[in-house]
């Protein structure tokens, strides 16, 4: 029996909220599993950049009322060894000025930045590059239980923090993990433990989840034999072939709205432009905006794949 076809076509809050109860206590029907991606990105982006500056920090800006403003936050340019940090980034133009977007609402000035030439790196695969704004899959850990990250009913948050045990206390590692990979929720092998009187889930050697969003999968009512999208457990086939096709679906109508990418990185609906539901479309780029994933189907024509697409039994670009 395959997992998740009926209940999970998207990854956003409303989808995860809708399936949380099914995952905890109900039997899952036939589904299609997406193979695990090699990396779990906290920010989807097309380019890789680093900063060149005599200063050890770079100013962090944010979008507010359609304008980029400087915040009091700063990001370290170098790691502990003095090596420049790398960021996945999207180039955006806001009010005529170019910026690097490095998270949902964090921007770097392009001045002093440089795009990475991967041809000069011996191992230029995603496994060979460490970025400052994503968390890779965790090391293998064969816990007896399986957990997933349910939606936060009070926000669109899709990530939780990762902790470690330092002298008997849980300490935030500064890293986070995503509730999903591409369109599919991901799972972790885990053991429930108690650290200094606090119940939490151990998901690796000295790696812990400590969030009320973490839920245990009901192993009695759910067939887990074909789960492959683990965040900390290799099933022997973790290399997804890149497939760039989506299947459009609108449960409330016959058509799917088409969006246009704006200079500030947001999306607006294109009037008099829709695509037929229940059709397949090739995509060549993806973007993450306000916790939703958008895929490009034509020149500056994008689909909100979080709400209006499923994978059509194929792996999603990641």
Short mmCIF file of C-alpha atoms in Angstrom, two decimals:
data_model
loop_
_atom_site.label_atom_id
_atom_site.label_comp_id
_atom_site.label_asym_id
_atom_site.label_seq_id
_atom_site.Cartn_x
_atom_site.Cartn_y
_atom_site.Cartn_z
CA UNK A 1 0.00 0.00 0.00
CA UNK A 2 1.34 3.39 -0.91
CA UNK A 3 1.12 6.41 1.39
CA UNK A 4 -0.43 9.83 1.14
CA UNK A 5 -2.13 10.15 -2.28
CA UNK A 6 -5.57 10.96 -0.98
CA UNK A 7 -4.68 13.20 1.91
CA UNK A 8 -1.48 14.95 0.97
CA UNK A 9 -1.00 16.85 -2.23
CA UNK A 10 0.38 20.01 -0.66
CA UNK A 11 2.57 21.02 2.23
CA UNK A 12 1.07 24.17 3.63
CA UNK A 13 -0.62 24.82 6.90
CA UNK A 14 -4.18 24.08 5.86
CA UNK A 15 -3.18 20.75 4.31
CA UNK A 16 -1.16 19.64 7.31
CA UNK A 17 -3.92 20.76 9.67
CA UNK A 18 -6.39 18.71 7.67
CA UNK A 19 -4.32 15.55 7.87
CA UNK A 20 -2.91 15.81 11.39
CA UNK A 21 -5.79 13.90 12.92
CA UNK A 22 -5.63 11.30 10.18
CA UNK A 23 -1.95 10.74 10.81
CA UNK A 24 -2.37 10.46 14.57
CA UNK A 25 -5.29 8.11 14.73
CA UNK A 26 -6.78 7.13 11.39
CA UNK A 27 -5.89 4.63 8.71
CA UNK A 28 -4.25 6.12 5.63
CA UNK A 29 -5.50 5.08 2.22
CA UNK A 30 -3.50 4.50 -0.95
CA UNK A 31 -0.89 7.22 -1.52
CA UNK A 32 2.11 8.13 -3.59
CA UNK A 33 5.44 8.63 -1.81
CA UNK A 34 8.03 11.11 -2.96
CA UNK A 35 11.61 9.95 -2.63
CA UNK A 36 13.64 11.83 -0.06
CA UNK A 37 15.55 14.83 -1.31
CA UNK A 38 19.19 15.04 -0.42
CA UNK A 39 18.69 18.35 1.37
CA UNK A 40 15.91 20.00 3.29
CA UNK A 41 16.03 23.68 2.51
CA UNK A 42 14.81 26.34 4.85
CA UNK A 43 14.85 28.74 1.91
CA UNK A 44 14.41 27.78 -1.74
CA UNK A 45 16.65 29.85 -4.00
CA UNK A 46 18.37 29.76 -7.37
CA UNK A 47 21.80 31.25 -6.64
CA UNK A 48 24.63 30.74 -4.17
CA UNK A 49 26.36 33.85 -2.83
CA UNK A 50 29.01 34.93 -0.35
CA UNK A 51 29.95 38.34 1.01
CA UNK A 52 33.32 40.04 0.57
CA UNK A 53 33.95 42.66 3.23
CA UNK A 54 36.48 43.80 5.81
CA UNK A 55 33.61 43.79 8.27
CA UNK A 56 32.80 40.46 9.99
CA UNK A 57 29.06 41.09 9.61
CA UNK A 58 26.52 42.06 7.00
CA UNK A 59 23.43 44.16 7.69
CA UNK A 60 20.09 42.39 7.46
CA UNK A 61 17.21 44.22 5.78
CA UNK A 62 13.51 43.38 5.62
CA UNK A 63 10.49 44.24 3.51
CA UNK A 64 7.95 46.55 5.11
CA UNK A 65 5.06 48.23 3.28
CA UNK A 66 6.66 47.56 -0.09
CA UNK A 67 10.03 49.02 0.92
CA UNK A 68 13.31 47.46 2.03
CA UNK A 69 14.39 48.82 5.41
CA UNK A 70 17.49 48.19 7.48
CA UNK A 71 17.06 46.27 10.72
CA UNK A 72 19.26 46.11 13.80
CA UNK A 73 20.12 42.50 12.97
CA UNK A 74 23.41 41.45 11.44
CA UNK A 75 24.61 38.14 10.00
CA UNK A 76 28.13 36.80 10.43
CA UNK A 77 30.02 36.73 7.15
CA UNK A 78 32.58 34.14 8.25
CA UNK A 79 32.35 30.84 10.08
CA UNK A 80 34.45 29.87 13.11
CA UNK A 81 37.39 28.97 10.84
CA UNK A 82 37.32 32.31 9.05
CA UNK A 83 35.82 30.87 5.87
CA UNK A 84 33.17 32.99 4.11
CA UNK A 85 29.68 31.63 4.66
CA UNK A 86 27.53 30.68 1.69
CA UNK A 87 23.85 31.55 1.29
CA UNK A 88 21.22 30.32 -1.09
CA UNK A 89 19.70 33.53 -2.50
CA UNK A 90 17.25 34.92 -5.02
CA UNK A 91 17.96 38.15 -6.85
CA UNK A 92 15.04 40.57 -6.45
CA UNK A 93 14.51 44.16 -7.51
CA UNK A 94 12.61 46.42 -5.16
CA UNK A 95 11.83 49.97 -6.26
CA UNK A 96 14.61 49.89 -8.82
CA UNK A 97 17.31 48.49 -6.52
CA UNK A 98 18.69 44.95 -6.56
CA UNK A 99 18.82 42.85 -3.39
CA UNK A 100 19.64 39.31 -2.40
CA UNK A 101 16.72 37.60 -0.67
CA UNK A 102 18.11 34.98 1.73
CA UNK A 103 14.97 34.06 3.70
CA UNK A 104 11.26 34.78 3.71
CA UNK A 105 11.84 38.37 4.84
CA UNK A 106 15.59 38.88 5.03
CA UNK A 107 17.61 40.69 2.40
CA UNK A 108 21.30 41.49 1.85
CA UNK A 109 22.60 44.48 -0.07
CA UNK A 110 24.21 43.29 -3.30
CA UNK A 111 27.18 45.57 -2.65
CA UNK A 112 30.14 43.46 -1.59
CA UNK A 113 28.43 40.23 -2.61
CA UNK A 114 29.59 37.70 -5.14
CA UNK A 115 27.97 34.70 -6.78
CA UNK A 116 29.73 31.40 -6.21
CA UNK A 117 31.36 29.77 -9.21
CA UNK A 118 30.70 26.10 -8.49
CA UNK A 119 33.01 25.01 -11.28
CA UNK A 120 35.94 25.88 -9.01
CA UNK A 121 34.74 23.56 -6.24
CA UNK A 122 35.91 19.95 -6.21
CA UNK A 123 32.58 18.68 -4.87
CA UNK A 124 30.01 21.14 -6.18
CA UNK A 125 27.03 18.93 -5.40
CA UNK A 126 24.60 20.01 -2.72
CA UNK A 127 26.19 17.43 -0.43
CA UNK A 128 29.57 19.09 -0.88
CA UNK A 129 28.52 22.65 -0.07
CA UNK A 130 27.52 23.93 3.35
CA UNK A 131 25.12 26.86 3.40
CA UNK A 132 24.25 29.32 6.14
CA UNK A 133 20.51 29.22 5.50
CA UNK A 134 19.50 25.59 5.23
CA UNK A 135 19.63 22.47 7.33
CA UNK A 136 20.70 19.24 5.61
CA UNK A 137 19.21 15.88 6.35
CA UNK A 138 20.28 14.71 9.78
CA UNK A 139 22.63 11.75 10.26
CA UNK A 140 21.01 8.31 10.28
CA UNK A 141 19.19 7.46 13.50
CA UNK A 142 17.10 4.33 13.88
CA UNK A 143 14.56 5.31 16.54
CA UNK A 144 11.68 3.00 17.40
CA UNK A 145 8.99 5.61 16.71
CA UNK A 146 8.25 7.84 13.72
CA UNK A 147 7.39 11.51 14.17
CA UNK A 148 6.33 14.36 11.91
CA UNK A 149 5.80 18.10 12.32
CA UNK A 150 2.15 19.12 12.46
CA UNK A 151 0.95 22.59 11.54
CA UNK A 152 0.94 25.38 14.07
CA UNK A 153 -2.73 26.46 14.31
CA UNK A 154 -1.71 30.00 15.26
CA UNK A 155 0.76 30.67 12.45
CA UNK A 156 2.10 29.51 9.09
CA UNK A 157 5.30 28.27 10.70
CA UNK A 158 6.71 25.25 8.87
CA UNK A 159 9.94 24.75 10.81
CA UNK A 160 11.02 23.76 14.30
CA UNK A 161 14.33 24.23 16.07
CA UNK A 162 16.91 21.53 16.65
CA UNK A 163 18.40 21.08 20.13
CA UNK A 164 21.39 19.36 21.73
CA UNK A 165 22.11 18.17 25.27
CA UNK A 166 24.75 20.28 27.00
CA UNK A 167 25.47 19.29 30.60
CA UNK A 168 21.99 17.85 31.01
CA UNK A 169 20.15 20.83 29.51
CA UNK A 170 18.58 21.30 26.09
CA UNK A 171 20.40 24.01 24.13
CA UNK A 172 19.23 25.39 20.79
CA UNK A 173 21.72 24.51 18.04
CA UNK A 174 20.67 27.51 15.96
CA UNK A 175 19.47 25.18 13.20
CA UNK A 176 15.97 24.19 12.19
CA UNK A 177 14.22 21.53 10.13
CA UNK A 178 11.28 21.76 7.76
CA UNK A 179 7.96 20.01 8.07
CA UNK A 180 8.14 19.04 4.42
CA UNK A 181 10.31 18.23 1.43
CA UNK A 182 8.95 19.58 -1.82
CA UNK A 183 5.23 18.74 -1.62
CA UNK A 184 5.51 15.92 0.91
CA UNK A 185 5.66 15.91 4.67
CA UNK A 186 8.79 14.27 5.97
CA UNK A 187 9.33 11.96 8.91
CA UNK A 188 12.02 11.27 11.47
CA UNK A 189 12.91 8.09 13.30
CA UNK A 190 12.78 9.09 16.96
CA UNK A 191 12.82 7.97 20.58
CA UNK A 192 10.93 9.80 23.29
CA UNK A 193 13.35 10.75 26.07
CA UNK A 194 13.50 13.01 29.10
CA UNK A 195 16.24 15.61 29.44
CA UNK A 196 16.40 17.41 32.77
CA UNK A 197 12.73 16.71 33.46
CA UNK A 198 11.64 17.76 29.99
CA UNK A 199 10.09 15.28 27.54
CA UNK A 200 11.42 15.58 24.00
CA UNK A 201 12.16 13.50 20.91
CA UNK A 202 15.68 12.31 20.18
CA UNK A 203 16.26 12.23 16.42
CA UNK A 204 20.02 11.74 16.30
CA UNK A 205 23.15 11.42 18.36
CA UNK A 206 22.70 14.40 20.70
CA UNK A 207 20.01 15.90 18.46
CA UNK A 208 16.51 16.61 19.79
CA UNK A 209 13.15 18.08 18.84
CA UNK A 210 11.47 20.07 21.61
CA UNK A 211 8.26 21.44 20.12
CA UNK A 212 4.53 20.78 20.67
CA UNK A 213 4.22 20.58 16.88
CA UNK A 214 6.03 17.23 16.86
CA UNK A 215 3.51 14.40 16.66
CA UNK A 216 3.96 10.65 16.77
CA UNK A 217 2.75 8.68 13.76
CA UNK A 218 0.25 5.97 14.71
CA UNK A 219 2.15 2.84 13.67
CA UNK A 220 -0.84 0.60 14.43
CA UNK A 221 -3.19 2.21 11.92
CA UNK A 222 -0.67 3.35 9.31
CA UNK A 223 1.38 1.22 6.94
CA UNK A 224 4.88 2.70 7.03
CA UNK A 225 6.60 0.14 4.82
CA UNK A 226 6.91 2.53 1.89
CA UNK A 227 7.88 5.72 3.68
CA UNK A 228 11.04 6.98 2.00
CA UNK A 229 11.05 10.68 2.80
CA UNK A 230 12.80 10.49 6.16
CA UNK A 231 14.81 13.43 7.44
CA UNK A 232 17.25 11.25 9.38
CA UNK A 233 17.09 7.74 8.00
CA UNK A 234 18.41 6.48 4.67
CA UNK A 235 16.18 4.01 2.87
CA UNK A 236 18.92 3.18 0.40
CA UNK A 237 17.51 5.42 -2.31
CA UNK A 238 17.74 9.05 -1.29
CA UNK A 239 18.81 10.51 -4.62
CA UNK A 240 15.71 11.87 -6.34
CA UNK A 241 15.88 12.24 -10.08
CA UNK A 242 14.91 15.75 -11.05
CA UNK A 243 11.40 15.71 -12.45
CA UNK A 244 9.87 19.03 -13.37
CA UNK A 245 6.21 18.33 -13.94
CA UNK A 246 3.19 19.18 -11.83
CA UNK A 247 -0.45 18.18 -11.96
CA UNK A 248 -2.89 21.04 -11.40
CA UNK A 249 -5.91 20.49 -9.20
CA UNK A 250 -8.59 22.80 -7.84
CA UNK A 251 -11.16 21.17 -5.60
CA UNK A 252 -13.38 24.26 -5.79
CA UNK A 253 -13.43 24.89 -9.52
CA UNK A 254 -12.34 23.93 -13.01
CA UNK A 255 -9.46 26.37 -13.29
CA UNK A 256 -6.32 27.39 -11.41
CA UNK A 257 -5.24 31.05 -11.08
CA UNK A 258 -1.97 32.18 -12.65
CA UNK A 259 0.29 34.51 -10.70
CA UNK A 260 2.85 37.12 -11.74
CA UNK A 261 6.12 37.65 -9.87
CA UNK A 262 6.57 41.24 -8.69
CA UNK A 263 9.79 43.19 -8.18
CA UNK A 264 9.48 42.91 -4.42
CA UNK A 265 9.33 39.11 -4.61
CA UNK A 266 5.58 38.88 -4.02
CA UNK A 267 2.99 37.40 -6.38
CA UNK A 268 -0.20 38.91 -7.78
CA UNK A 269 -3.00 37.24 -9.73
CA UNK A 270 -3.05 37.79 -13.49
CA UNK A 271 -6.49 38.87 -14.65
CA UNK A 272 -8.10 36.80 -17.42
CA UNK A 273 -5.41 34.13 -17.19
CA UNK A 274 -6.19 30.68 -15.78
CA UNK A 275 -5.08 27.12 -16.41
CA UNK A 276 -7.37 24.14 -16.69
CA UNK A 277 -7.55 21.95 -13.59
CA UNK A 278 -6.55 18.28 -13.95
CA UNK A 279 -3.80 19.06 -16.46
CA UNK A 280 -0.04 18.52 -16.42
CA UNK A 281 2.48 21.32 -16.78
CA UNK A 282 6.25 21.48 -17.07
CA UNK A 283 8.01 23.83 -14.64
CA UNK A 284 11.52 25.25 -14.73
CA UNK A 285 11.85 27.32 -11.54
CA UNK A 286 10.45 27.41 -8.04
CA UNK A 287 10.26 30.11 -5.40
CA UNK A 288 9.23 30.15 -1.76
CA UNK A 289 7.19 33.17 -0.65
CA UNK A 290 5.21 33.55 2.59
CA UNK A 291 5.44 29.80 3.31
CA UNK A 292 4.05 28.87 -0.10
CA UNK A 293 5.87 27.36 -3.06
CA UNK A 294 5.36 28.80 -6.53
CA UNK A 295 6.44 27.12 -9.77
CA UNK A 296 7.00 28.83 -13.12
CA UNK A 297 5.11 27.40 -16.09
CA UNK A 298 5.85 30.19 -18.61
CA UNK A 299 7.57 33.57 -18.78
CA UNK A 300 6.58 35.25 -15.51
CA UNK A 301 3.60 32.96 -15.12
CA UNK A 302 3.60 31.10 -11.82
CA UNK A 303 1.32 28.63 -10.09
CA UNK A 304 0.75 28.46 -6.35
CA UNK A 305 1.64 24.77 -6.19
CA UNK A 306 1.09 24.70 -2.46
CA UNK A 307 -2.66 25.14 -2.98
CA UNK A 308 -3.24 24.02 -6.55
CA UNK A 309 -0.90 21.21 -7.53
CA UNK A 310 0.14 17.68 -6.73
CA UNK A 311 3.11 15.72 -7.95
CA UNK A 312 1.34 13.38 -10.33
CA UNK A 313 3.28 10.41 -9.03
CA UNK A 314 6.63 12.03 -9.74
CA UNK A 315 9.30 13.69 -7.66
CA UNK A 316 9.21 17.42 -7.20
CA UNK A 317 12.15 19.69 -7.95
CA UNK A 318 14.02 20.41 -4.73
#
